[in-house]
mmCIF file of C-alpha atoms in Angstrom:
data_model
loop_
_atom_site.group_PDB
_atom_site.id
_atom_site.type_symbol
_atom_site.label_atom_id
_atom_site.label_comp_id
_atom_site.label_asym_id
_atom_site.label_seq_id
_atom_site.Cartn_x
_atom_site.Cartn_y
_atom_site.Cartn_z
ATOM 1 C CA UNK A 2 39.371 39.815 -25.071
ATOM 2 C CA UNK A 3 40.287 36.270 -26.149
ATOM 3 C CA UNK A 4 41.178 33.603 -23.771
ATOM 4 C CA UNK A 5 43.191 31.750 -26.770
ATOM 5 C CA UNK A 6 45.881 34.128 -25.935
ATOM 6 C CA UNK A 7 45.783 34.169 -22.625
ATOM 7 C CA UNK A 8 48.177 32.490 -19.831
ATOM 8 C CA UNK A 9 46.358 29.850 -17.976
ATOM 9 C CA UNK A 10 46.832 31.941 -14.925
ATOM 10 C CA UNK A 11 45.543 35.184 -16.450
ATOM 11 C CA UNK A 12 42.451 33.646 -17.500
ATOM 12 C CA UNK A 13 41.748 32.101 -13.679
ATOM 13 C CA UNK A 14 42.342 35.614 -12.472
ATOM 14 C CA UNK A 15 39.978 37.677 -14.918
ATOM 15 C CA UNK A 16 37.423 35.271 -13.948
ATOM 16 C CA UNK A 17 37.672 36.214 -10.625
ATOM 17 C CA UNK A 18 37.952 39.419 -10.810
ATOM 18 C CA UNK A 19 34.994 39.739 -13.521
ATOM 19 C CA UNK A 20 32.929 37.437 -10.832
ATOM 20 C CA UNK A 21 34.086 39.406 -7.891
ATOM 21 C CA UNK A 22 32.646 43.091 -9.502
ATOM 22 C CA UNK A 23 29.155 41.210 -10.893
ATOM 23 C CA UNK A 24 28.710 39.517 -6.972
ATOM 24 C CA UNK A 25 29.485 42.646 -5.815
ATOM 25 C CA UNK A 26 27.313 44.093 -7.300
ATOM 26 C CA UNK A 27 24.185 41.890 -7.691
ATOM 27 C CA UNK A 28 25.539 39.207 -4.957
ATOM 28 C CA UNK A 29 25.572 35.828 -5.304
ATOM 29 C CA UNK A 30 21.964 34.614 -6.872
ATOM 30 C CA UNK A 31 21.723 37.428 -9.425
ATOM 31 C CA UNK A 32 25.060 36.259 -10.689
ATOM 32 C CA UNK A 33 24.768 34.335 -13.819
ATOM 33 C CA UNK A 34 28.218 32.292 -15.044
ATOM 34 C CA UNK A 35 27.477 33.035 -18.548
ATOM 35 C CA UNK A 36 26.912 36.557 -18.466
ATOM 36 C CA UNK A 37 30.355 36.311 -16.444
ATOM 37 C CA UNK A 38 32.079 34.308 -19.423
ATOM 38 C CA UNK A 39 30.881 36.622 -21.745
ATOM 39 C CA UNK A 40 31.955 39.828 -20.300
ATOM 40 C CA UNK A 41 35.324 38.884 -20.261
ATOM 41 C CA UNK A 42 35.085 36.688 -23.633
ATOM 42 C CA UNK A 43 36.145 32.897 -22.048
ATOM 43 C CA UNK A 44 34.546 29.951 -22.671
ATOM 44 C CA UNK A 45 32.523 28.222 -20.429
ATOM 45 C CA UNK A 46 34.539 24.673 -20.896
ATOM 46 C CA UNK A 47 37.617 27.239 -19.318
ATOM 47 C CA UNK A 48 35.283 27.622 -16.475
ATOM 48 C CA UNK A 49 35.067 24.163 -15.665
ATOM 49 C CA UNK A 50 38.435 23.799 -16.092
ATOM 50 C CA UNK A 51 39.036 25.854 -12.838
ATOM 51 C CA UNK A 52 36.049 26.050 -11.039
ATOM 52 C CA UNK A 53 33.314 22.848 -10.153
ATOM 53 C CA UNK A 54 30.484 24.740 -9.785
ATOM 54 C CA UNK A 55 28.885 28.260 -8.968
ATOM 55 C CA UNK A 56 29.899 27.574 -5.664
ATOM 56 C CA UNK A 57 33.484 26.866 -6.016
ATOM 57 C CA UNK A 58 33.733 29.973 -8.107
ATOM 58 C CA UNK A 59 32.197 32.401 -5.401
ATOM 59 C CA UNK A 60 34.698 30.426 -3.074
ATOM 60 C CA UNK A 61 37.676 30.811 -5.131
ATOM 61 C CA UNK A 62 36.186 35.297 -5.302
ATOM 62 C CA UNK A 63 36.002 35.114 -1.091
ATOM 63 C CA UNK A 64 39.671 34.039 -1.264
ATOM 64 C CA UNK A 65 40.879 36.643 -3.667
ATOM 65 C CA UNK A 66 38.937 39.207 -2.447
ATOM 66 C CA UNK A 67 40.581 38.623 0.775
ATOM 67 C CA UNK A 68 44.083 38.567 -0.769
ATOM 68 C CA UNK A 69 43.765 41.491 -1.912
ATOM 69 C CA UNK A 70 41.718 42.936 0.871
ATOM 70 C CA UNK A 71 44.233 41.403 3.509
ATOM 71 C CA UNK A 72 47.313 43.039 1.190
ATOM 72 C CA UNK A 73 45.477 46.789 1.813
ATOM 73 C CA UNK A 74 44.799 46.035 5.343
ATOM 74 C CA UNK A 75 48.781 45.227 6.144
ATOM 75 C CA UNK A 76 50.134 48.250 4.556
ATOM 76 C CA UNK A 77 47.311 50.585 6.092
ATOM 77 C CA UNK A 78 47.358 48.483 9.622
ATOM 78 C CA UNK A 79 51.501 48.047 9.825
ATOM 79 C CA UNK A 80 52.667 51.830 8.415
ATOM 80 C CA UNK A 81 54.649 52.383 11.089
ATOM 81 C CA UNK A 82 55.138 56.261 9.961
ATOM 82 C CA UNK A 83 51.665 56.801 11.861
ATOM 83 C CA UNK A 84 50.591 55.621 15.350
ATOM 84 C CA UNK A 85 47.879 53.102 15.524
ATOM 85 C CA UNK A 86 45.271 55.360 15.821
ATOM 86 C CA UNK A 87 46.132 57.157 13.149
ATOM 87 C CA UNK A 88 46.530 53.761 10.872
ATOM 88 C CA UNK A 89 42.668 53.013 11.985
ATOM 89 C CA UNK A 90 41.840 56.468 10.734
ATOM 90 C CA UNK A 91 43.202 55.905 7.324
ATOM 91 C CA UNK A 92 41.967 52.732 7.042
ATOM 92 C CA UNK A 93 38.012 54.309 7.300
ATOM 93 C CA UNK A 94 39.178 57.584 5.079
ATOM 94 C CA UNK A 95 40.476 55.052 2.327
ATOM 95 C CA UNK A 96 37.503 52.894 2.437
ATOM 96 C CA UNK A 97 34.991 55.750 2.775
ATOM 97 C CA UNK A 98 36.443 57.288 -0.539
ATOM 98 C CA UNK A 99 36.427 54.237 -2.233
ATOM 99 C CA UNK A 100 32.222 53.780 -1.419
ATOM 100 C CA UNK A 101 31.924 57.380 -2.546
ATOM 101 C CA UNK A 102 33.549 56.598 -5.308
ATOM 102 C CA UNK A 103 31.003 53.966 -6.009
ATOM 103 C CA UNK A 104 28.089 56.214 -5.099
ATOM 104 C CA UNK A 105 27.853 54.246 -2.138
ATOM 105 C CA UNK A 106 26.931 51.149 -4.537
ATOM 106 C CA UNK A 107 28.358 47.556 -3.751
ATOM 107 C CA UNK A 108 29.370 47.611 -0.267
ATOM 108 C CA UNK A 109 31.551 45.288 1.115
ATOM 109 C CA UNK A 110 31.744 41.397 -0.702
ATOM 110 C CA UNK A 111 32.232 39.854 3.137
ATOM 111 C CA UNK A 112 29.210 41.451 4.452
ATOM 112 C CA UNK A 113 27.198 40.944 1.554
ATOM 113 C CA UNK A 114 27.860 37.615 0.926
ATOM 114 C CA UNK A 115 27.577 36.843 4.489
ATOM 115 C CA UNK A 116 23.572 37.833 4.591
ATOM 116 C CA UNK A 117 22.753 36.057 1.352
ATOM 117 C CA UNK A 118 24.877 32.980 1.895
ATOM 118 C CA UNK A 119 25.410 32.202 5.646
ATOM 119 C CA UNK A 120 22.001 29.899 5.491
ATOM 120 C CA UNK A 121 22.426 28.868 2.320
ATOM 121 C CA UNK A 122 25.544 27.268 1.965
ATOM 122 C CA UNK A 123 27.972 25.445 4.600
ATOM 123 C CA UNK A 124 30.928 25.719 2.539
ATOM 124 C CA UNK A 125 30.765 29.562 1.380
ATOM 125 C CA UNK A 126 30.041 30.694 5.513
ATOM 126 C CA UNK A 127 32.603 28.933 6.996
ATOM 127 C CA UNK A 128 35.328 31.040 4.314
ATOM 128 C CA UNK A 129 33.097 33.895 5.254
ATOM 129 C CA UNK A 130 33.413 33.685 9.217
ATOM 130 C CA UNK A 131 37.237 32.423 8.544
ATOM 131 C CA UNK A 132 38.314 35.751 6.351
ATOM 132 C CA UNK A 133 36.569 37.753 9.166
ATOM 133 C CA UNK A 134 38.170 36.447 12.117
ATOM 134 C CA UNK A 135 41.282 37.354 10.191
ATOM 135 C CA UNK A 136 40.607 40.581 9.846
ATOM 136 C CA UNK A 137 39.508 40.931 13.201
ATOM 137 C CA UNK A 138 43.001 39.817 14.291
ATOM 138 C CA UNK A 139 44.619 42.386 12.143
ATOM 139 C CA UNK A 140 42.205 44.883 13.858
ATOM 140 C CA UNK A 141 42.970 43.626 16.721
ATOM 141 C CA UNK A 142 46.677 43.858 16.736
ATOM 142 C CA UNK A 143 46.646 47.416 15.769
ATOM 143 C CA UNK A 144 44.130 48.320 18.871
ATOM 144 C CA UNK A 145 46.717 46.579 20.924
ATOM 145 C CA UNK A 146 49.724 48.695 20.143
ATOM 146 C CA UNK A 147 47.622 51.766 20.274
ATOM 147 C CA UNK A 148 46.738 50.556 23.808
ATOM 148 C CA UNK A 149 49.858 49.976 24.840
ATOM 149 C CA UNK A 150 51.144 53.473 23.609
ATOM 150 C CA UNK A 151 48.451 55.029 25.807
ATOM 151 C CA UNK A 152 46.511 56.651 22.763
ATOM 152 C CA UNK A 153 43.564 54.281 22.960
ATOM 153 C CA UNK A 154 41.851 53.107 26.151
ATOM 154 C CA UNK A 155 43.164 50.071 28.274
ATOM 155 C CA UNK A 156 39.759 48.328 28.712
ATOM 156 C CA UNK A 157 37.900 46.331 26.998
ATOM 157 C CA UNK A 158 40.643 44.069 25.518
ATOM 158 C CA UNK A 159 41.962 44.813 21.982
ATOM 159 C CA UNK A 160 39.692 41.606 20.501
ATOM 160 C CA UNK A 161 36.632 42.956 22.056
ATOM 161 C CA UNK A 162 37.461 46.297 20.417
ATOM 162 C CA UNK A 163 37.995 45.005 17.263
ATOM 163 C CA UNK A 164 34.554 42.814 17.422
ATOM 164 C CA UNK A 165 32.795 46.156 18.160
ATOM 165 C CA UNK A 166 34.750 48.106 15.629
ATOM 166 C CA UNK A 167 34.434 45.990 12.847
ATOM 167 C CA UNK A 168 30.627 45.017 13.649
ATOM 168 C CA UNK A 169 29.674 49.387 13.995
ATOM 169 C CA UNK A 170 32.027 49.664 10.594
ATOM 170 C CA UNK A 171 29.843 46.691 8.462
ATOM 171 C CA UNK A 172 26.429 48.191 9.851
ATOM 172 C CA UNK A 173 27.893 51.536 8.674
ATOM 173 C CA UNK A 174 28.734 50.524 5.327
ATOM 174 C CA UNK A 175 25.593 48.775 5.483
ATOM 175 C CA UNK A 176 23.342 52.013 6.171
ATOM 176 C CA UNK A 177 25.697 53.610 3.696
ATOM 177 C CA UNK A 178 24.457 51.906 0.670
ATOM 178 C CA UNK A 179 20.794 51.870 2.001
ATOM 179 C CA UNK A 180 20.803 55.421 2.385
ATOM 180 C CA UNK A 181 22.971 56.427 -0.647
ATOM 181 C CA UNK A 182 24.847 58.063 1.449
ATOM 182 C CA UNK A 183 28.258 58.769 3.384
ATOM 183 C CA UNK A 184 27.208 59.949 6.246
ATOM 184 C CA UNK A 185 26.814 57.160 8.567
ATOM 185 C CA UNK A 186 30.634 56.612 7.773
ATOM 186 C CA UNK A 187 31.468 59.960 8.867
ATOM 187 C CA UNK A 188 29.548 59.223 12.528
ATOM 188 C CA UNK A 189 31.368 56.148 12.736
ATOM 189 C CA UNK A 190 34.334 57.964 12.206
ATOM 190 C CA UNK A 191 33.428 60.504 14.260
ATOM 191 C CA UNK A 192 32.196 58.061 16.974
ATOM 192 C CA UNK A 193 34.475 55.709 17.290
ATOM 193 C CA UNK A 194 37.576 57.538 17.433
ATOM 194 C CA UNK A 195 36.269 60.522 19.900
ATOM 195 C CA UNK A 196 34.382 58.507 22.316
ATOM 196 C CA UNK A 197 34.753 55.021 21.937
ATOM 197 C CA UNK A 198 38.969 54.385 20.964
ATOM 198 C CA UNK A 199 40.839 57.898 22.241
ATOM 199 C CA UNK A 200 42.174 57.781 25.917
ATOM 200 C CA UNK B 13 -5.564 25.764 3.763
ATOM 201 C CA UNK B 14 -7.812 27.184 1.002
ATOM 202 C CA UNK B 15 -8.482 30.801 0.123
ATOM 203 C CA UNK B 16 -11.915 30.351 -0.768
ATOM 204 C CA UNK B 17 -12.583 30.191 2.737
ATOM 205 C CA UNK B 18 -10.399 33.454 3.968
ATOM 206 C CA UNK B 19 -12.140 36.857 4.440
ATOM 207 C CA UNK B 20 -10.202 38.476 2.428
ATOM 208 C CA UNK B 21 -7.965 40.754 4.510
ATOM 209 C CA UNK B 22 -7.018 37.349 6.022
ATOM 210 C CA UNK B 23 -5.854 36.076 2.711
ATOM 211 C CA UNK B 24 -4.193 39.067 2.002
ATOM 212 C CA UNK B 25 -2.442 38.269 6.179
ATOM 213 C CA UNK B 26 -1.431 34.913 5.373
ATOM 214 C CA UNK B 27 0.558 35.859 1.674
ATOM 215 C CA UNK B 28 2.474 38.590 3.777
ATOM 216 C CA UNK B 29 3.734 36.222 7.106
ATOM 217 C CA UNK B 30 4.849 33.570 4.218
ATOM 218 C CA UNK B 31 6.213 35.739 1.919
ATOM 219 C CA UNK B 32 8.030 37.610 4.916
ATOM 220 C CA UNK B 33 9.306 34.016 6.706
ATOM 221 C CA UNK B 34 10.577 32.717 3.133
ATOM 222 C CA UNK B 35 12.364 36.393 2.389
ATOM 223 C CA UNK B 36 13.578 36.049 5.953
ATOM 224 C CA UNK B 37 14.760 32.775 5.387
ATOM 225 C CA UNK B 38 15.748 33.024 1.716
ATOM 226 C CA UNK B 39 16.209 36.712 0.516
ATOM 227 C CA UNK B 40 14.509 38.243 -2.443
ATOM 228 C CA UNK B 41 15.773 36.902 -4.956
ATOM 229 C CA UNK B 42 15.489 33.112 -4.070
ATOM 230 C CA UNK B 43 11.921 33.613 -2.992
ATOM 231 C CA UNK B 44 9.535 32.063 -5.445
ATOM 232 C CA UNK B 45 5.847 33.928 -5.180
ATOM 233 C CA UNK B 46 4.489 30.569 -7.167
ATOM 234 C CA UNK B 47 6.142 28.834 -3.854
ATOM 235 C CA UNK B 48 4.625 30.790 -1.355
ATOM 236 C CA UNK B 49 1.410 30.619 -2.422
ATOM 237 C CA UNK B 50 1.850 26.623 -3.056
ATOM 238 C CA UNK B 51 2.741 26.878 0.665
ATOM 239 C CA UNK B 52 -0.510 28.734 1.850
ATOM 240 C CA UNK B 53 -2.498 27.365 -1.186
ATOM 241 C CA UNK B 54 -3.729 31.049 -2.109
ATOM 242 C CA UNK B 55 -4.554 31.178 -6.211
ATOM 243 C CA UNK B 56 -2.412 33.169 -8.494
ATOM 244 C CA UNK B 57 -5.351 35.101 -9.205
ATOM 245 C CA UNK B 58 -5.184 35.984 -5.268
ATOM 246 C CA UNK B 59 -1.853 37.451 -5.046
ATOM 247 C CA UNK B 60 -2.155 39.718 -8.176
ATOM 248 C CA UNK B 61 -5.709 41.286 -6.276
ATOM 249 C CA UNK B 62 -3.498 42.249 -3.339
ATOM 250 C CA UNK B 63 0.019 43.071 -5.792
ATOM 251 C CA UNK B 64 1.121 44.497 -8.459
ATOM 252 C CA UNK B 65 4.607 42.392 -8.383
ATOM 253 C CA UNK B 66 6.706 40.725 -6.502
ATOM 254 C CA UNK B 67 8.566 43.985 -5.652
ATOM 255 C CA UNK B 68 5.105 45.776 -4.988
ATOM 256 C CA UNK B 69 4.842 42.603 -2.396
ATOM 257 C CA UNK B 70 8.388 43.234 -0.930
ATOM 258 C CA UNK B 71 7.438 46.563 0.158
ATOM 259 C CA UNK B 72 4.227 45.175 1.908
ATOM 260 C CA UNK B 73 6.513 43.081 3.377
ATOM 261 C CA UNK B 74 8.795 45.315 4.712
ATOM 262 C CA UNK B 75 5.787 47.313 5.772
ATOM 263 C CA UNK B 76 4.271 44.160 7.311
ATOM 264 C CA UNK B 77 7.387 43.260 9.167
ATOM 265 C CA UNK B 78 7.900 46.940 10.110
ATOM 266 C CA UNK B 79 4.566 47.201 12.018
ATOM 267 C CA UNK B 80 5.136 44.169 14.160
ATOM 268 C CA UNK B 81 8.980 45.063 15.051
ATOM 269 C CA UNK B 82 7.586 48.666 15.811
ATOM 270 C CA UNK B 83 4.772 47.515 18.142
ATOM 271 C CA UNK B 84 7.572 45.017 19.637
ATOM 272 C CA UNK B 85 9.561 48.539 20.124
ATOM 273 C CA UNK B 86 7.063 50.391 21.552
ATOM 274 C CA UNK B 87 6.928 47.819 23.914
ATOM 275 C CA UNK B 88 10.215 47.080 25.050
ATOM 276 C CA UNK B 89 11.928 51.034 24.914
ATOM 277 C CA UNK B 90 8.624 52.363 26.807
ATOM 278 C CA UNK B 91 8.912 50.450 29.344
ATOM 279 C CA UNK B 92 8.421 52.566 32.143
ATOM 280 C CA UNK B 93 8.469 49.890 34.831
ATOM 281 C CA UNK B 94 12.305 49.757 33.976
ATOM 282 C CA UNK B 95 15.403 52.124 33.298
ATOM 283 C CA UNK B 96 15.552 53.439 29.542
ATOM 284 C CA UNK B 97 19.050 51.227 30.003
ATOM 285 C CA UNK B 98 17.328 49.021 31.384
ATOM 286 C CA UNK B 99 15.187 49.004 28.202
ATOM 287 C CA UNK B 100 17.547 48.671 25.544
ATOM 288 C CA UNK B 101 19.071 45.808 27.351
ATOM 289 C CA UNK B 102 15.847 43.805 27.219
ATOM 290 C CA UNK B 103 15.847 44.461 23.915
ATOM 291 C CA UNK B 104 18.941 43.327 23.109
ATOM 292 C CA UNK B 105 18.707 40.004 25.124
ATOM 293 C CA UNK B 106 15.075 39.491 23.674
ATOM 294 C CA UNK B 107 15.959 39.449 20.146
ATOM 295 C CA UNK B 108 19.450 37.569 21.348
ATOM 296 C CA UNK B 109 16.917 34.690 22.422
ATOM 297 C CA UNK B 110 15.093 34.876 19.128
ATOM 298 C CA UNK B 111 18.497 34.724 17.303
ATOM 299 C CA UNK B 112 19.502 31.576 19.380
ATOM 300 C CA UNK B 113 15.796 29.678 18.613
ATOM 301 C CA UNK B 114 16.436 30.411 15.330
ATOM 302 C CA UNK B 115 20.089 28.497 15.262
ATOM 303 C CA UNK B 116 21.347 31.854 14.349
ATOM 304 C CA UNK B 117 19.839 31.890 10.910
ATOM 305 C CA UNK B 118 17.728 34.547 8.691
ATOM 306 C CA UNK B 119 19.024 37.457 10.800
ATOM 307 C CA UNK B 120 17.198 40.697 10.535
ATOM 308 C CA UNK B 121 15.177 40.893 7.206
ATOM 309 C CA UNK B 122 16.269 44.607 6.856
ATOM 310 C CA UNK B 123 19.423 44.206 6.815
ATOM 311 C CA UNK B 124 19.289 41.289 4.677
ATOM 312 C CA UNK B 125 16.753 43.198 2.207
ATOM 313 C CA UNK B 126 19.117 46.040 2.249
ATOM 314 C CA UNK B 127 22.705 44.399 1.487
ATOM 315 C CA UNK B 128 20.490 42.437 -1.308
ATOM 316 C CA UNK B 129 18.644 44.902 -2.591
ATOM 317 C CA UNK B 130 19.490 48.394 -1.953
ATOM 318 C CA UNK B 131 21.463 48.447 -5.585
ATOM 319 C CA UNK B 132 18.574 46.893 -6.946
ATOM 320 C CA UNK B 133 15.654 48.452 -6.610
ATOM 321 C CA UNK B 134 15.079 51.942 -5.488
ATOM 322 C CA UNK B 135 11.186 51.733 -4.248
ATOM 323 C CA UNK B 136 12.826 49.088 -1.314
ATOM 324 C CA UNK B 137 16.122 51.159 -0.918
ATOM 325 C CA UNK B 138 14.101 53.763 0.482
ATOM 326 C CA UNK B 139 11.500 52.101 1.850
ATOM 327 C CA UNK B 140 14.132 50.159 3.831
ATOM 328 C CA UNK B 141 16.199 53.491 5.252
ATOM 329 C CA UNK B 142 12.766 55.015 5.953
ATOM 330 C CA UNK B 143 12.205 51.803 8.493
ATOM 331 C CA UNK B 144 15.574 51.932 9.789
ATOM 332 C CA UNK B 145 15.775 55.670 10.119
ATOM 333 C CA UNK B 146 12.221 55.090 12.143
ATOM 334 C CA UNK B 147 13.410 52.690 14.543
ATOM 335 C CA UNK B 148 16.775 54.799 14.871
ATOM 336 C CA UNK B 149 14.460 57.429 16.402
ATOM 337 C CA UNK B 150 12.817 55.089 18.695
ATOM 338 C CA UNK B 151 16.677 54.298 20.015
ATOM 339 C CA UNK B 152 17.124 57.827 20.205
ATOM 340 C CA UNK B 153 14.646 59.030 22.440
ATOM 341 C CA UNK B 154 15.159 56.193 24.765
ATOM 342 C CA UNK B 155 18.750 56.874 25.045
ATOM 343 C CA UNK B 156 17.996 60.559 25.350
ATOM 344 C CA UNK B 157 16.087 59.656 28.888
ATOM 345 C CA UNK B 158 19.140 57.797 30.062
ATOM 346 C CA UNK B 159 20.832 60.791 29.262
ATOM 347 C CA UNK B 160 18.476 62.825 31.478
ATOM 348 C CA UNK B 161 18.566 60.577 34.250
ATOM 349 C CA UNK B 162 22.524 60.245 34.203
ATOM 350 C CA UNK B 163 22.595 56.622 33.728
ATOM 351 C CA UNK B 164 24.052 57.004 30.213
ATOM 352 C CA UNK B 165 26.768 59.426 29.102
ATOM 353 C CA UNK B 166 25.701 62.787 28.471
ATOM 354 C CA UNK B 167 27.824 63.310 25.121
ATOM 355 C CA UNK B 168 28.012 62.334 22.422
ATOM 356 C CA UNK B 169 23.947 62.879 21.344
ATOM 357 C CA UNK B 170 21.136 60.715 21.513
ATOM 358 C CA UNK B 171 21.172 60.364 18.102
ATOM 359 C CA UNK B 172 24.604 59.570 17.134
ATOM 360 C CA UNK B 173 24.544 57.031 20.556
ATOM 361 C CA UNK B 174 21.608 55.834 18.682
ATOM 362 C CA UNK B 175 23.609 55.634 15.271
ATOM 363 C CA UNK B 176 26.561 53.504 16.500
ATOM 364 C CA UNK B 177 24.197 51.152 18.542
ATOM 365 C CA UNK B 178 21.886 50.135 15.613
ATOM 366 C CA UNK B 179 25.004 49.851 13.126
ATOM 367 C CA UNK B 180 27.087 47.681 16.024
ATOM 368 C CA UNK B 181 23.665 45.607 16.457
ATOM 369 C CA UNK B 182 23.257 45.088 12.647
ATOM 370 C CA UNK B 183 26.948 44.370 12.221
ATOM 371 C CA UNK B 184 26.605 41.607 15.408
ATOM 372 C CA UNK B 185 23.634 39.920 14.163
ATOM 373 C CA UNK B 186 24.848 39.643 10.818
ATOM 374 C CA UNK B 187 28.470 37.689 12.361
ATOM 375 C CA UNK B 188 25.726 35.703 14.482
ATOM 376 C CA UNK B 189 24.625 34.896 11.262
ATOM 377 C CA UNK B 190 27.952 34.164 9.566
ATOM 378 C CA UNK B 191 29.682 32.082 12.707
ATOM 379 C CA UNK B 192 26.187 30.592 13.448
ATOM 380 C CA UNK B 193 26.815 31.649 17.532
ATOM 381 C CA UNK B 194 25.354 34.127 19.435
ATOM 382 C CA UNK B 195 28.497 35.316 20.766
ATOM 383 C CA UNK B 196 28.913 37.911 18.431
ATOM 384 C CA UNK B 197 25.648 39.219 20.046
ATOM 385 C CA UNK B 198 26.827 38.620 23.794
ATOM 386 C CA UNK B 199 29.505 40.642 23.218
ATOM 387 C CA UNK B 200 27.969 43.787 21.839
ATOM 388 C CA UNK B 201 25.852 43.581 24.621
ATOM 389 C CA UNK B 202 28.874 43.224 26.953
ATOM 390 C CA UNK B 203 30.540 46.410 25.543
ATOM 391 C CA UNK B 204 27.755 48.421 24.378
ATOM 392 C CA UNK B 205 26.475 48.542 27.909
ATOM 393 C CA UNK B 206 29.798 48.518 30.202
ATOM 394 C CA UNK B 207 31.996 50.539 28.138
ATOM 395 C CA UNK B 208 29.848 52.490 25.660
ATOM 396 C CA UNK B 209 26.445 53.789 27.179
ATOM 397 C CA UNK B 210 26.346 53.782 31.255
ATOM 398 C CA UNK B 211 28.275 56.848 32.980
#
């Protein structure tokens, strides 16, 4: 690939998403620019021309991951073809084929990201904690229908839900890539919808 | 200190509680052994009697830790002076007051070690699920003699109650982490108890 011949947009974006798969993969530290660069065959004075520093960049990755993250989560969360419920279910299915997929590799970029970085840089938690509260919300919104159409239990709140939900679903994912191994998704699955969510 | 002066199992001590409060503090990767022993002024030499290399000295780590959170365990979950609910809650309200002296940073070093490194290295990878599957148990059987006295819900298992708990914990310490507040925590405790566990 040759960024010569590249929009300037197109060259921003397969930076990120070259960055996104190596943090992913080797998080943050273990992330060298250059071997970045190289992969997808930019120069590093391109780099600089969109990014200040290592930082920036894995700033810039939070943000588009999120995008694209926060794109899935609306059409799984809003398919109004399904009850609630149902669009929670999917959601887990989807990403518990995608981790298979991976061998249960990677994980999830938030969480990740979140141990490495939370103490080690101001700027990189505060987009972390800020992309989770918004999914929370989304979360949160969907528990609230499925409350009101009497398919999930009244109490706690929908936010309190979605805290618990989302916190059980990172440790999951967690365990999942420690293990090397689906099964904690499938008890969370399991869990969660038969004895925590279902009225 | 000096070294010189150390019986050796001492010296041997002292390299594992730094090593452990920098990976804590740090992660793997960003922990320098040339740092740590600058910190407890232990010689090269010294570190390379006790391990093989700086993953060898992970694992002790992880061992090390293990052992102290275990006897911390044993304490807390058999507890017979309280109710196995009773238990968990101190647990959960102990380590909360840990979490909150620490201004919510470092977090639990095996989930930290396992987001970081469970893609990285396979001797930690499964030296890490072997420790979490451990404790897990522990979770279990106290659970279990909730069960039997009625003050926690009979279904679903012990062990999938125990499951969910540990992944929701995780999942909560890691967002105490990321939004630097112990909320996160207070609220797993809040629903775990009231909504999840007690009959």
């Amino acid at each position: 690939m040759n960024a010569k011949v590249l929009p300037k947009q197109d060259t921003k974006l397969v930076l990120l998403e070259a960055g996104m798969q190596a943090m992913l993969e080797r998080g943050y530290t273990n992330t060298g620019i250059q071997e970045v660069l190289t992969s997808v065959g930019v120069p590093k004075g391109s780099f600089y021309h969109y990014f200040e520093s290592k930082e920036d960049f894995a700033l810039s990755i939070i943000q588009h991951f999120d995008q694209k993250h926060s794109a899935n989560l609306a059409r799984l969360l809003s398919d109004v073809t399904v009850s609630p419920l149902q669009r929670l279910h999917n959601y887990c299915e989807e990403k518990k084929q995608m981790i298979a997929a991976w061998k249960c590799c990677k994980g999830c970029l938030i969480g990740n990201l979140s141990q490495e970085m939370s103490d080690q840089s101001e700027i990189l938690r505060m987009e972390l904690a800020k992309v989770m509260a918004k999914w929370r919300e989304s979360f949160a919104k969907c528990i609230a229908e499925g409350q009101q159409l009497g398919e999930i239990k009244p109490v706690p709140d929908a936010n309190k839900l979605a805290a618990l939900f989302l916190d059980a679903w990172e440790g999951a994912v967690m365990r999942a890539k420690m293990t090397k191994s689906v099964d904690p998704l499938d008890g969370f699955i399991n869990l969660m919808f038969d004895h925590v969510l279902k009225t």
